[in-house]
Each structure stands twice: as C-alpha cells, then as structure tokens.
mmCIF file of C-alpha atoms in Angstrom:
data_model
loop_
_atom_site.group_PDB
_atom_site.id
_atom_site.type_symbol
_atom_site.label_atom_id
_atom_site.label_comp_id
_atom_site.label_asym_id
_atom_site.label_seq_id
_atom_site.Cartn_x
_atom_site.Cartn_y
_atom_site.Cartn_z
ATOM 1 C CA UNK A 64 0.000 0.000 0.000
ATOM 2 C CA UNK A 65 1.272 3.065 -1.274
ATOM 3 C CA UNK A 66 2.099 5.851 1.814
ATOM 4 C CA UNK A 67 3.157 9.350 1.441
ATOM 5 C CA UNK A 68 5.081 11.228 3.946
ATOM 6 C CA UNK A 69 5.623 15.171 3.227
ATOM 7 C CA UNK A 70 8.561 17.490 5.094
ATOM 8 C CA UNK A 71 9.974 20.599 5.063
ATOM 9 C CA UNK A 72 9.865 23.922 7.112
ATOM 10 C CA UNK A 73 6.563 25.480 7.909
ATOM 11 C CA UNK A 74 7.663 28.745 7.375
ATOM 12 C CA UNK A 75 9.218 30.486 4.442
ATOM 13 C CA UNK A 76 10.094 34.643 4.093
ATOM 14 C CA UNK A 77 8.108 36.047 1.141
ATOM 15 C CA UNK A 78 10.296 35.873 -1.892
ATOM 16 C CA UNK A 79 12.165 32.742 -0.900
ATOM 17 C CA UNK A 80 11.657 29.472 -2.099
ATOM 18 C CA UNK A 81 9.226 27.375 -0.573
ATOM 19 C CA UNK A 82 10.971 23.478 -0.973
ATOM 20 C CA UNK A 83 9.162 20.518 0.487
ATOM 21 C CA UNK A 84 9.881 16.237 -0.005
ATOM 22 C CA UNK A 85 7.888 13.376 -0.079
ATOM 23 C CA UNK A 86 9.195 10.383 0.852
ATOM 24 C CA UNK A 87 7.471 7.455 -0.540
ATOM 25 C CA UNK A 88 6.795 3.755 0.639
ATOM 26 C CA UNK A 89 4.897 1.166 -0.649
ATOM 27 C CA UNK A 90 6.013 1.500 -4.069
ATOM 28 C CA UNK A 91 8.574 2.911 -6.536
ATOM 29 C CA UNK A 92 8.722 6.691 -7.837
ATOM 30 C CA UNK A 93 9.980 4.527 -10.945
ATOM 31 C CA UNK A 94 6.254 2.328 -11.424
ATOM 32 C CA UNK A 95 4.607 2.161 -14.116
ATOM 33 C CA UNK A 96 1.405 3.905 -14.959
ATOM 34 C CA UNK A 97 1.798 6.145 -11.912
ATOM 35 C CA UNK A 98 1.679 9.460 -11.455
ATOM 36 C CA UNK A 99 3.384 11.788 -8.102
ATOM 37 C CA UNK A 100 1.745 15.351 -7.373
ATOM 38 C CA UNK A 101 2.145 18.114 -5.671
ATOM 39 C CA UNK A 102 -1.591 20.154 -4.294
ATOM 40 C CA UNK A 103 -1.967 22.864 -2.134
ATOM 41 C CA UNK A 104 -5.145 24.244 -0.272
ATOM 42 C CA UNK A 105 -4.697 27.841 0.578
ATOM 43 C CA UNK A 106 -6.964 29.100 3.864
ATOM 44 C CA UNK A 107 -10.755 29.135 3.006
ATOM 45 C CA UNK A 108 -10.130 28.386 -0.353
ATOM 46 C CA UNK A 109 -9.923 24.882 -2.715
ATOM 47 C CA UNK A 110 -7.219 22.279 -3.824
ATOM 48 C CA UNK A 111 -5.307 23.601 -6.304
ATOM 49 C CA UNK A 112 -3.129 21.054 -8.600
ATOM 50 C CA UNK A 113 0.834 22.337 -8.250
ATOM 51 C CA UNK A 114 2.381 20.195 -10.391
ATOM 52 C CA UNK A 115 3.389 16.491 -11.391
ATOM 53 C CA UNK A 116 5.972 14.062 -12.407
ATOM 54 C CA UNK A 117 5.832 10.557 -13.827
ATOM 55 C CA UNK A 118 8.192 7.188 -13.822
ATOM 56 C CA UNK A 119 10.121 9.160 -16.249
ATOM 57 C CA UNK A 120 11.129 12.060 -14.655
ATOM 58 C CA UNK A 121 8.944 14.476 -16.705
ATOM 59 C CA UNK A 122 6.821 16.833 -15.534
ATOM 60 C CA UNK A 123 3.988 19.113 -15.493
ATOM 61 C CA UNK A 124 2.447 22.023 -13.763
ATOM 62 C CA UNK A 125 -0.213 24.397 -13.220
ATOM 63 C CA UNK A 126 -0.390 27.342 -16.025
ATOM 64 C CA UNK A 127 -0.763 29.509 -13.152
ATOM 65 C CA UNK A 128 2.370 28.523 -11.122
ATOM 66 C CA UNK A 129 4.445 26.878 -14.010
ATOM 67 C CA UNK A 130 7.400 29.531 -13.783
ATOM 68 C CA UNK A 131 7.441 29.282 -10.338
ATOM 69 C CA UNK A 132 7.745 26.112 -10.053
ATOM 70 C CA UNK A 133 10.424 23.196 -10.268
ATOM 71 C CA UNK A 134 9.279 19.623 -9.045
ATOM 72 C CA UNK A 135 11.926 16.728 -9.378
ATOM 73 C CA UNK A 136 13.072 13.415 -7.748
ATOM 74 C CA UNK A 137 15.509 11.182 -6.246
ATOM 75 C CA UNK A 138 15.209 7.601 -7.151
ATOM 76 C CA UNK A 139 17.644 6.367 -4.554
ATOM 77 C CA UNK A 140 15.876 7.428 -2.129
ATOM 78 C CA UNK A 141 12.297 6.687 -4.061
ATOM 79 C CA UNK A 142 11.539 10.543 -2.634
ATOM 80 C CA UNK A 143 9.650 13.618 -5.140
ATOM 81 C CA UNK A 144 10.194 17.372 -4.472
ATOM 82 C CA UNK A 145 8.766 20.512 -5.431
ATOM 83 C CA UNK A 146 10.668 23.941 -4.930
ATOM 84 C CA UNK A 147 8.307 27.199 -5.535
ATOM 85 C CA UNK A 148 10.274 29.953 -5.687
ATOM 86 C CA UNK A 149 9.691 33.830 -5.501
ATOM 87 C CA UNK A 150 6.834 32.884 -2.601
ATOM 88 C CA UNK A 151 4.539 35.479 -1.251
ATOM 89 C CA UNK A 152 1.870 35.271 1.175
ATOM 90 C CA UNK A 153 -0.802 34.383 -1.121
ATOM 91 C CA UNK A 154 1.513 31.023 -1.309
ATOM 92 C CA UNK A 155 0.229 30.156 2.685
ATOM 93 C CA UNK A 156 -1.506 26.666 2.541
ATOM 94 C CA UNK A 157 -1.199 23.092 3.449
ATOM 95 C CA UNK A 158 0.504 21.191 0.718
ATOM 96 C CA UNK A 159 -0.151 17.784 -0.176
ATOM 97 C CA UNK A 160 1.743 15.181 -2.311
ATOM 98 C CA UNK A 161 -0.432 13.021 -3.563
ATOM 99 C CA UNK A 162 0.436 9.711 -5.818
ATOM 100 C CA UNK A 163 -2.186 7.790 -8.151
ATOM 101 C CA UNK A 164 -2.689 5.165 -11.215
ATOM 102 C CA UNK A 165 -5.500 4.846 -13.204
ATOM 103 C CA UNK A 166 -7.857 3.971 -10.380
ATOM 104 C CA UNK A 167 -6.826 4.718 -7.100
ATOM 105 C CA UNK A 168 -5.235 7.574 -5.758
ATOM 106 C CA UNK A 169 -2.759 8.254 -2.625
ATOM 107 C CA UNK A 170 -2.711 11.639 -0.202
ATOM 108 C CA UNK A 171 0.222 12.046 2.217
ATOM 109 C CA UNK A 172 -1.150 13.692 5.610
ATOM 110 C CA UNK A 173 -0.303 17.398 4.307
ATOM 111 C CA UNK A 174 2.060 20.246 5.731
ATOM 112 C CA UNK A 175 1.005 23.423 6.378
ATOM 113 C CA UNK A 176 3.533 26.332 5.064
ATOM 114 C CA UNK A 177 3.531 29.976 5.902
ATOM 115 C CA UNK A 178 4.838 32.528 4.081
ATOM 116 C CA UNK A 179 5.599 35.551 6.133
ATOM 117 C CA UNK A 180 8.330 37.672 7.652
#
C-alpha cells in the first residue's frame, strides 16, 4: 500500500523558495502507470493542482504557477520534491503530495507552510 510522507519547514520569508519532499513507501517513484503530485489548499479556499511528475522524470504544472515552479526526484531514495520559488503570502496553505494510477489515488497527511516575515 502506497504511503506518502511530506517534510519541510513550515515557514518560508516572502520571496524565498518554498521546498518541500515526499518520501514514498509502498512502491517505486519509478512504477509504471503512476503518477506523483504536488496540491496545495490555501486558507478558506480549494485544492489547487501544483504540479506532477511521472516514472520518467517528466513533468507538469499548473499554467498559473508553471514559472514558479520546479518539481523533481531522487530515485535512490524513491523521494519527489517541489521547490516554488519567488513565494509570497498568497503562497500560505497546506501542501499535499499526492500519488495515483489509473484507479486509485494516494494523499500524504499534508504540511502546512507559511509565508511571512
């Protein structure tokens, strides 16, 4: 059973860059037919979709958030990461990573991140 563990520091100074990890278990980053995401879920507001990578290594992200953002991984140690750089308050939410396949899909337990000074 796939888990999902995210880390990084809660807090980040507005124009930093906000970098997080999920370490994975349960499976490898490198499996077929799945898929390893990034969300977010600002205060009082939705899930928004951050960005993704596949077995490959290749990516995709958010029109919105695209040159912000860089998400990569680490085989060896079967972990994803996304880095969001040039953060501002607006960037404040719990993140998620979030795995799936065709059918089933994976949340880790979510960090929350403040942006502030």
């Amino acid at each position: 059973q796939v888990q999902l563990l995210e880390s990084g520091p809660g807090l980040v100074k507005p124009s930093q860059t906000l970098s997080l990890t999920c370490t994975i278990s349960g499976a490898s980053i490198t499996t077929n037919n799945f898929w390893w995401t990034w969300i977010r879920q600002p205060p009082g507001k939705g899930l928004e979709w951050i960005g993704s990578i596949d077995k490959n290594g290749d990516t995709g992200a958010s029109p919105s958030l695209k040159s912000r953002t860089s998400i990569s991984r680490d085989t060896a140690k079967n972990q994803f990461t996304l880095q969001l750089s040039s953060v501002t308050p607006e960037d404040t939410a719990v993140y998620y990573c979030h795995s799936h396949d065709i059918t089933f899909g994976t949340w880790g337990q979510g960090t929350q991140v403040t942006v502030s000074s």
